[in-house]
PDB file of C-alpha atoms and ligand atoms in Angstrom:
ATOM      1  CA  UNK A   1      79.025  29.412  69.285  1.00 46.00           C
ATOM      2  CA  UNK A   2      77.319  32.706  68.440  1.00 47.00           C
ATOM      3  CA  UNK A   3      78.437  34.333  65.182  1.00 54.00           C
ATOM      4  CA  UNK A   4      79.860  37.887  65.399  1.00 54.00           C
ATOM      5  CA  UNK A   5      76.781  39.366  63.705  1.00 53.00           C
ATOM      6  CA  UNK A   6      74.380  37.583  66.101  1.00 58.00           C
ATOM      7  CA  UNK A   7      75.587  39.241  69.294  1.00 65.00           C
ATOM      8  CA  UNK A   8      73.537  42.096  70.720  1.00 77.00           C
ATOM      9  CA  UNK A   9      75.195  45.357  69.735  1.00 84.00           C
ATOM     10  CA  UNK A  10      76.509  47.497  72.590  1.00 90.00           C
ATOM     11  CA  UNK A  11      74.765  50.833  73.044  1.00 92.00           C
ATOM     12  CA  UNK A  12      76.646  54.126  72.677  1.00 92.00           C
ATOM     13  CA  UNK A  13      76.521  54.550  76.473  1.00 92.00           C
ATOM     14  CA  UNK A  14      77.987  51.078  77.045  1.00 92.00           C
ATOM     15  CA  UNK A  15      80.813  51.798  74.588  1.00 93.00           C
ATOM     16  CA  UNK A  16      81.543  55.131  76.234  1.00 93.00           C
ATOM     17  CA  UNK A  17      81.760  53.328  79.587  1.00 91.00           C
ATOM     18  CA  UNK A  18      84.122  50.690  78.165  1.00 91.00           C
ATOM     19  CA  UNK A  19      86.401  53.304  76.574  1.00 92.00           C
ATOM     20  CA  UNK A  20      86.354  55.595  79.603  1.00 91.00           C
ATOM     21  CA  UNK A  21      88.105  52.723  81.395  1.00 90.00           C
ATOM     22  CA  UNK A  22      90.294  51.689  78.463  1.00 89.00           C
ATOM     23  CA  UNK A  23      91.680  55.061  77.309  1.00 90.00           C
ATOM     24  CA  UNK A  24      94.642  54.903  79.711  1.00 89.00           C
ATOM     25  CA  UNK A  25      95.322  51.271  78.680  1.00 90.00           C
ATOM     26  CA  UNK A  26      95.641  52.388  75.055  1.00 89.00           C
ATOM     27  CA  UNK A  27      98.196  55.005  76.131  1.00 85.00           C
ATOM     28  CA  UNK A  28     100.130  52.466  78.254  1.00 88.00           C
ATOM     29  CA  UNK A  29     100.348  49.868  75.468  1.00 91.00           C
ATOM     30  CA  UNK A  30     101.184  52.300  72.707  1.00 93.00           C
ATOM     31  CA  UNK A  31     104.784  51.078  72.419  1.00 94.00           C
ATOM     32  CA  UNK A  32     103.495  47.584  71.580  1.00 95.00           C
ATOM     33  CA  UNK A  33     101.157  49.013  68.958  1.00 95.00           C
ATOM     34  CA  UNK A  34     103.984  51.101  67.469  1.00 95.00           C
ATOM     35  CA  UNK A  35     106.088  47.966  67.099  1.00 96.00           C
ATOM     36  CA  UNK A  36     103.474  45.561  65.724  1.00 96.00           C
ATOM     37  CA  UNK A  37     100.870  47.705  64.037  1.00 97.00           C
ATOM     38  CA  UNK A  38     102.811  50.952  63.470  1.00 98.00           C
ATOM     39  CA  UNK A  39     104.474  49.879  60.187  1.00 98.00           C
ATOM     40  CA  UNK A  40     101.046  48.930  58.792  1.00 98.00           C
ATOM     41  CA  UNK A  41      99.507  52.192  59.939  1.00 98.00           C
ATOM     42  CA  UNK A  42     102.373  54.075  58.269  1.00 98.00           C
ATOM     43  CA  UNK A  43     102.202  52.118  54.991  1.00 98.00           C
ATOM     44  CA  UNK A  44      98.472  52.666  54.612  1.00 98.00           C
ATOM     45  CA  UNK A  45      97.721  56.025  56.156  1.00 98.00           C
ATOM     46  CA  UNK A  46     100.708  57.933  54.764  1.00 98.00           C
ATOM     47  CA  UNK A  47      98.777  57.642  51.454  1.00 97.00           C
ATOM     48  CA  UNK A  48      96.012  59.925  52.743  1.00 98.00           C
ATOM     49  CA  UNK A  49      96.153  63.436  51.277  1.00 97.00           C
ATOM     50  CA  UNK A  50      94.211  66.698  51.511  1.00 98.00           C
ATOM     51  CA  UNK A  51      91.139  66.742  53.746  1.00 98.00           C
ATOM     52  CA  UNK A  52      91.420  63.625  55.900  1.00 98.00           C
ATOM     53  CA  UNK A  53      88.779  62.201  58.251  1.00 98.00           C
ATOM     54  CA  UNK A  54      89.877  59.664  60.884  1.00 98.00           C
ATOM     55  CA  UNK A  55      86.708  57.800  61.903  1.00 98.00           C
ATOM     56  CA  UNK A  56      86.848  56.508  65.515  1.00 98.00           C
ATOM     57  CA  UNK A  57      90.253  58.146  65.898  1.00 98.00           C
ATOM     58  CA  UNK A  58      90.479  56.937  69.520  1.00 97.00           C
ATOM     59  CA  UNK A  59      93.591  58.359  71.183  1.00 97.00           C
ATOM     60  CA  UNK A  60      94.817  59.749  67.846  1.00 97.00           C
ATOM     61  CA  UNK A  61      97.265  56.911  67.406  1.00 97.00           C
ATOM     62  CA  UNK A  62      97.171  57.295  63.602  1.00 98.00           C
ATOM     63  CA  UNK A  63      98.104  60.978  63.636  1.00 98.00           C
ATOM     64  CA  UNK A  64     101.934  60.522  63.671  1.00 97.00           C
ATOM     65  CA  UNK A  65     101.687  58.351  60.544  1.00 98.00           C
ATOM     66  CA  UNK A  66      99.894  60.928  58.401  1.00 98.00           C
ATOM     67  CA  UNK A  67     101.720  62.994  55.795  1.00 97.00           C
ATOM     68  CA  UNK A  68     102.698  66.546  56.706  1.00 94.00           C
ATOM     69  CA  UNK A  69     100.209  69.154  55.619  1.00 93.00           C
ATOM     70  CA  UNK A  70      96.987  67.122  55.669  1.00 97.00           C
ATOM     71  CA  UNK A  71      93.851  68.854  56.965  1.00 98.00           C
ATOM     72  CA  UNK A  72      92.849  66.518  59.746  1.00 98.00           C
ATOM     73  CA  UNK A  73      89.427  65.915  61.254  1.00 98.00           C
ATOM     74  CA  UNK A  74      88.902  63.142  63.809  1.00 98.00           C
ATOM     75  CA  UNK A  75      85.691  61.862  65.349  1.00 98.00           C
ATOM     76  CA  UNK A  76      85.045  59.406  68.151  1.00 98.00           C
ATOM     77  CA  UNK A  77      82.169  58.488  70.431  1.00 97.00           C
ATOM     78  CA  UNK A  78      84.312  58.473  73.567  1.00 96.00           C
ATOM     79  CA  UNK A  79      85.165  61.714  75.378  1.00 96.00           C
ATOM     80  CA  UNK A  80      88.004  59.912  77.229  1.00 96.00           C
ATOM     81  CA  UNK A  81      89.635  58.694  74.002  1.00 96.00           C
ATOM     82  CA  UNK A  82      89.209  62.160  72.442  1.00 97.00           C
ATOM     83  CA  UNK A  83      90.897  63.768  75.469  1.00 97.00           C
ATOM     84  CA  UNK A  84      93.996  61.635  74.776  1.00 96.00           C
ATOM     85  CA  UNK A  85      93.782  62.518  71.084  1.00 97.00           C
ATOM     86  CA  UNK A  86      93.726  66.235  71.961  1.00 97.00           C
ATOM     87  CA  UNK A  87      96.822  65.790  74.168  1.00 96.00           C
ATOM     88  CA  UNK A  88      98.513  64.079  71.259  1.00 96.00           C
ATOM     89  CA  UNK A  89      97.831  66.930  68.817  1.00 97.00           C
ATOM     90  CA  UNK A  90      99.452  69.310  71.324  1.00 97.00           C
ATOM     91  CA  UNK A  91     102.490  67.016  71.700  1.00 96.00           C
ATOM     92  CA  UNK A  92     102.827  66.590  67.925  1.00 96.00           C
ATOM     93  CA  UNK A  93     102.138  70.261  67.265  1.00 95.00           C
ATOM     94  CA  UNK A  94      99.486  69.431  64.659  1.00 94.00           C
ATOM     95  CA  UNK A  95      96.191  71.187  64.053  1.00 95.00           C
ATOM     96  CA  UNK A  96      93.150  68.942  64.051  1.00 97.00           C
ATOM     97  CA  UNK A  97      89.423  69.375  64.351  1.00 98.00           C
ATOM     98  CA  UNK A  98      88.429  66.674  66.880  1.00 98.00           C
ATOM     99  CA  UNK A  99      84.763  66.094  67.605  1.00 98.00           C
ATOM    100  CA  UNK A 100      82.575  63.734  69.519  1.00 98.00           C
ATOM    101  CA  UNK A 101      80.250  62.095  66.979  1.00 98.00           C
ATOM    102  CA  UNK A 102      78.639  58.802  66.044  1.00 97.00           C
ATOM    103  CA  UNK A 103      80.390  57.205  63.081  1.00 98.00           C
ATOM    104  CA  UNK A 104      77.036  55.883  61.875  1.00 97.00           C
ATOM    105  CA  UNK A 105      75.733  59.443  61.532  1.00 98.00           C
ATOM    106  CA  UNK A 106      78.679  61.601  60.478  1.00 98.00           C
ATOM    107  CA  UNK A 107      78.097  65.370  60.824  1.00 98.00           C
ATOM    108  CA  UNK A 108      79.663  66.165  57.428  1.00 98.00           C
ATOM    109  CA  UNK A 109      78.458  66.941  53.903  1.00 98.00           C
ATOM    110  CA  UNK A 110      78.574  64.412  51.096  1.00 98.00           C
ATOM    111  CA  UNK A 111      82.008  64.167  49.372  1.00 98.00           C
ATOM    112  CA  UNK A 112      83.634  66.367  52.051  1.00 98.00           C
ATOM    113  CA  UNK A 113      86.923  64.414  52.362  1.00 98.00           C
ATOM    114  CA  UNK A 114      89.742  63.337  50.055  1.00 98.00           C
ATOM    115  CA  UNK A 115      90.528  60.418  52.334  1.00 98.00           C
ATOM    116  CA  UNK A 116      88.538  58.654  55.028  1.00 98.00           C
ATOM    117  CA  UNK A 117      90.666  56.477  57.267  1.00 98.00           C
ATOM    118  CA  UNK A 118      89.813  54.174  60.160  1.00 98.00           C
ATOM    119  CA  UNK A 119      91.655  51.603  62.228  1.00 98.00           C
ATOM    120  CA  UNK A 120      90.731  48.676  64.444  1.00 97.00           C
ATOM    121  CA  UNK A 121      87.157  49.865  64.843  1.00 96.00           C
ATOM    122  CA  UNK A 122      84.727  48.073  62.484  1.00 96.00           C
ATOM    123  CA  UNK A 123      84.862  45.277  65.096  1.00 95.00           C
ATOM    124  CA  UNK A 124      83.425  47.680  67.675  1.00 94.00           C
ATOM    125  CA  UNK A 125      80.866  49.734  65.750  1.00 95.00           C
ATOM    126  CA  UNK A 126      77.379  48.627  66.748  1.00 94.00           C
ATOM    127  CA  UNK A 127      76.402  48.810  63.049  1.00 95.00           C
ATOM    128  CA  UNK A 128      79.610  48.556  60.991  1.00 96.00           C
ATOM    129  CA  UNK A 129      77.749  48.403  57.666  1.00 97.00           C
ATOM    130  CA  UNK A 130      76.004  51.722  58.409  1.00 97.00           C
ATOM    131  CA  UNK A 131      79.394  53.257  59.318  1.00 98.00           C
ATOM    132  CA  UNK A 132      81.024  52.086  56.086  1.00 98.00           C
ATOM    133  CA  UNK A 133      78.147  53.588  54.094  1.00 98.00           C
ATOM    134  CA  UNK A 134      78.666  56.870  55.959  1.00 98.00           C
ATOM    135  CA  UNK A 135      82.397  56.768  55.154  1.00 98.00           C
ATOM    136  CA  UNK A 136      81.449  56.239  51.509  1.00 98.00           C
ATOM    137  CA  UNK A 137      78.988  59.144  51.587  1.00 98.00           C
ATOM    138  CA  UNK A 138      81.492  61.678  52.970  1.00 98.00           C
ATOM    139  CA  UNK A 139      84.381  60.516  50.744  1.00 98.00           C
ATOM    140  CA  UNK A 140      84.844  62.398  47.455  1.00 98.00           C
ATOM    141  CA  UNK A 141      84.383  60.239  44.315  1.00 97.00           C
ATOM    142  CA  UNK A 142      88.099  60.584  43.501  1.00 97.00           C
ATOM    143  CA  UNK A 143      89.105  60.046  47.125  1.00 97.00           C
ATOM    144  CA  UNK A 144      89.744  56.816  48.965  1.00 96.00           C
ATOM    145  CA  UNK A 145      88.736  54.953  52.070  1.00 98.00           C
ATOM    146  CA  UNK A 146      91.686  53.391  53.886  1.00 98.00           C
ATOM    147  CA  UNK A 147      90.935  50.747  56.499  1.00 98.00           C
ATOM    148  CA  UNK A 148      93.284  48.900  58.826  1.00 98.00           C
ATOM    149  CA  UNK A 149      91.246  46.311  60.674  1.00 98.00           C
ATOM    150  CA  UNK A 150      91.714  43.255  62.801  1.00 97.00           C
ATOM    151  CA  UNK A 151      89.743  40.032  62.604  1.00 97.00           C
ATOM    152  CA  UNK A 152      89.811  36.249  62.539  1.00 97.00           C
ATOM    153  CA  UNK A 153      93.284  34.834  62.010  1.00 97.00           C
ATOM    154  CA  UNK A 154      94.129  32.705  58.970  1.00 96.00           C
ATOM    155  CA  UNK A 155      96.082  30.381  61.297  1.00 97.00           C
ATOM    156  CA  UNK A 156      93.815  27.550  62.502  1.00 97.00           C
ATOM    157  CA  UNK A 157      94.710  27.306  66.207  1.00 98.00           C
ATOM    158  CA  UNK A 158      94.720  31.088  66.626  1.00 97.00           C
ATOM    159  CA  UNK A 159      91.343  31.370  64.873  1.00 97.00           C
ATOM    160  CA  UNK A 160      89.881  28.584  67.028  1.00 97.00           C
ATOM    161  CA  UNK A 161      91.074  30.365  70.164  1.00 97.00           C
ATOM    162  CA  UNK A 162      89.479  33.599  68.916  1.00 97.00           C
ATOM    163  CA  UNK A 163      86.189  31.757  68.242  1.00 96.00           C
ATOM    164  CA  UNK A 164      86.234  30.150  71.693  1.00 96.00           C
ATOM    165  CA  UNK A 165      86.950  33.405  73.524  1.00 96.00           C
ATOM    166  CA  UNK A 166      84.859  35.679  71.261  1.00 95.00           C
ATOM    167  CA  UNK A 167      81.681  35.878  73.420  1.00 94.00           C
ATOM    168  CA  UNK A 168      83.698  36.867  76.517  1.00 95.00           C
ATOM    169  CA  UNK A 169      85.856  39.294  74.544  1.00 94.00           C
ATOM    170  CA  UNK A 170      82.724  40.930  73.131  1.00 93.00           C
ATOM    171  CA  UNK A 171      81.069  41.118  76.538  1.00 92.00           C
ATOM    172  CA  UNK A 172      84.091  42.818  78.084  1.00 92.00           C
ATOM    173  CA  UNK A 173      85.312  45.043  75.231  1.00 92.00           C
ATOM    174  CA  UNK A 174      82.405  45.269  72.784  1.00 92.00           C
ATOM    175  CA  UNK A 175      84.767  43.941  70.082  1.00 93.00           C
ATOM    176  CA  UNK A 176      83.834  41.189  67.568  1.00 94.00           C
ATOM    177  CA  UNK A 177      87.395  39.963  67.180  1.00 94.00           C
ATOM    178  CA  UNK A 178      86.576  36.944  65.019  1.00 95.00           C
ATOM    179  CA  UNK A 179      84.724  38.799  62.278  1.00 95.00           C
ATOM    180  CA  UNK A 180      86.292  39.139  58.818  1.00 96.00           C
ATOM    181  CA  UNK A 181      86.611  42.863  58.029  1.00 97.00           C
ATOM    182  CA  UNK A 182      86.605  42.152  54.285  1.00 97.00           C
ATOM    183  CA  UNK A 183      83.122  40.582  54.692  1.00 96.00           C
ATOM    184  CA  UNK A 184      81.858  43.758  56.361  1.00 96.00           C
ATOM    185  CA  UNK A 185      83.172  45.874  53.462  1.00 97.00           C
ATOM    186  CA  UNK A 186      81.450  43.564  50.971  1.00 97.00           C
ATOM    187  CA  UNK A 187      78.223  43.596  53.012  1.00 97.00           C
ATOM    188  CA  UNK A 188      78.221  47.402  52.789  1.00 97.00           C
ATOM    189  CA  UNK A 189      78.299  47.070  48.995  1.00 97.00           C
ATOM    190  CA  UNK A 190      81.833  48.472  48.725  1.00 97.00           C
ATOM    191  CA  UNK A 191      84.763  47.198  46.718  1.00 96.00           C
ATOM    192  CA  UNK A 192      88.236  46.809  48.182  1.00 97.00           C
ATOM    193  CA  UNK A 193      90.785  47.373  45.412  1.00 97.00           C
ATOM    194  CA  UNK A 194      93.688  46.281  47.610  1.00 97.00           C
ATOM    195  CA  UNK A 195      93.594  43.805  50.479  1.00 97.00           C
ATOM    196  CA  UNK A 196      96.700  42.883  52.408  1.00 97.00           C
ATOM    197  CA  UNK A 197      96.793  40.494  55.364  1.00 98.00           C
ATOM    198  CA  UNK A 198      99.524  40.411  57.980  1.00 97.00           C
ATOM    199  CA  UNK A 199     100.267  39.353  61.584  1.00 97.00           C
ATOM    200  CA  UNK A 200      98.976  35.756  61.241  1.00 97.00           C
ATOM    201  CA  UNK A 201      96.182  37.063  59.039  1.00 97.00           C
ATOM    202  CA  UNK A 202      94.744  39.004  61.976  1.00 97.00           C
ATOM    203  CA  UNK A 203      95.452  42.425  60.490  1.00 98.00           C
ATOM    204  CA  UNK A 204      93.843  43.479  57.190  1.00 98.00           C
ATOM    205  CA  UNK A 205      94.784  46.648  55.283  1.00 98.00           C
ATOM    206  CA  UNK A 206      92.247  47.664  52.679  1.00 98.00           C
ATOM    207  CA  UNK A 207      91.963  50.395  50.081  1.00 98.00           C
ATOM    208  CA  UNK A 208      88.286  50.830  49.329  1.00 98.00           C
ATOM    209  CA  UNK A 209      86.836  52.574  46.268  1.00 97.00           C
ATOM    210  CA  UNK A 210      84.030  55.059  46.910  1.00 97.00           C
ATOM    211  CA  UNK A 211      80.881  53.856  45.138  1.00 95.00           C
ATOM    212  CA  UNK A 212      80.656  57.189  43.244  1.00 89.00           C
ATOM    213  CA  UNK A 213      84.176  56.735  41.782  1.00 90.00           C
ATOM    214  CA  UNK A 214      84.577  56.668  37.982  1.00 79.00           C
ATOM    215  CA  UNK A 215      84.798  53.030  36.809  1.00 77.00           C
TER     216      UNK A 215
HETATM  217  C1  SAM E 301      89.586  49.718  69.445  1.00 58.40           C
HETATM  218  S1  SAM E 301      89.386  51.450  69.474  1.00 58.40           S
HETATM  219  C2  SAM E 301      90.376  51.938  68.073  1.00 58.40           C
HETATM  220  C3  SAM E 301      90.856  53.364  68.205  1.00 58.40           C
HETATM  221  C4  SAM E 301      91.896  53.787  67.161  1.00 58.40           C
HETATM  222  N1  SAM E 301      91.319  53.963  65.858  1.00 58.40           N
HETATM  223  C5  SAM E 301      93.056  52.826  67.104  1.00 58.40           C
HETATM  224  O1  SAM E 301      93.472  52.415  66.024  1.00 58.40           O
HETATM  225  O2  SAM E 301      93.604  52.513  68.189  1.00 58.40           O
HETATM  226  C6  SAM E 301      87.718  51.632  68.891  1.00 58.40           C
HETATM  227  C7  SAM E 301      87.232  53.082  68.914  1.00 58.40           C
HETATM  228  O3  SAM E 301      85.939  53.136  68.290  1.00 58.40           O
HETATM  229  C8  SAM E 301      85.183  54.133  68.968  1.00 58.40           C
HETATM  230  N2  SAM E 301      83.782  53.922  68.611  1.00 58.40           N
HETATM  231  C9  SAM E 301      83.020  52.825  68.828  1.00 58.40           C
HETATM  232  N3  SAM E 301      81.797  52.998  68.307  1.00 58.40           N
HETATM  233  C10 SAM E 301      81.788  54.226  67.738  1.00 58.40           C
HETATM  234  C11 SAM E 301      80.802  54.974  67.024  1.00 58.40           C
HETATM  235  N4  SAM E 301      79.581  54.483  66.785  1.00 58.40           N
HETATM  236  N5  SAM E 301      81.126  56.201  66.585  1.00 58.40           N
HETATM  237  C12 SAM E 301      82.366  56.710  66.810  1.00 58.40           C
HETATM  238  N6  SAM E 301      83.336  56.054  67.470  1.00 58.40           N
HETATM  239  C13 SAM E 301      83.048  54.821  67.932  1.00 58.40           C
HETATM  240  C14 SAM E 301      85.545  53.892  70.419  1.00 58.40           C
HETATM  241  O4  SAM E 301      85.202  54.989  71.236  1.00 58.40           O
HETATM  242  C15 SAM E 301      87.051  53.660  70.319  1.00 58.40           C
HETATM  243  O5  SAM E 301      87.782  54.851  70.428  1.00 58.40           O
END
């Protein structure tokens, strides 16, 4: 079985193709996400304050869970996902600066954000370690990086199914669904100060300390 890190990374063009097809699926299955993942999104992302960057914001599914009054910037590689996110800001009546950008090369100054958030995306980034280092760079030293990620289950049979299906899942969706997101954070040289697993250990919420933070 190939390990998650051994598979050839998808190119930006391949990912844009995948998400051009999947954007409407995300909208259709939003009720399921709200039920299963929504409480975790709310618990974690309602802690974001001030200038907030949502990295790989997708269809903007995190936006309803953010506190009132945050200054929101969202980036994503996929024009189709961003189009849904723009619709959502209109429906919610929130102001947001949404841009197409590569998460591994964020178009922002160092320390620009009080909170950098991201959900269900380190599995898809071609170079997740580079993205985490970019999140760290743009996060203020007294800010925080909030990650809600999915990965290999802590329940044996579920994990074995994920391992068995992982090559096909990656081929189709560009998603390494049996990686451990906490390993990726550690590989980027970052420290998670809070780690919380849920949904059979598939979902991991993490609060990550910027490397420039006071000890
Ligand atoms: C599984 S979706 C998650 C979207 C959303 N955050 C959520 O919770 O539903 C993964 C997202 O990552 C985006 N993405 C993948 N690689 C990216 C990159 N290098 N830079 C920016 N966005 C990227 C995709 O376009 C897609 O919107």
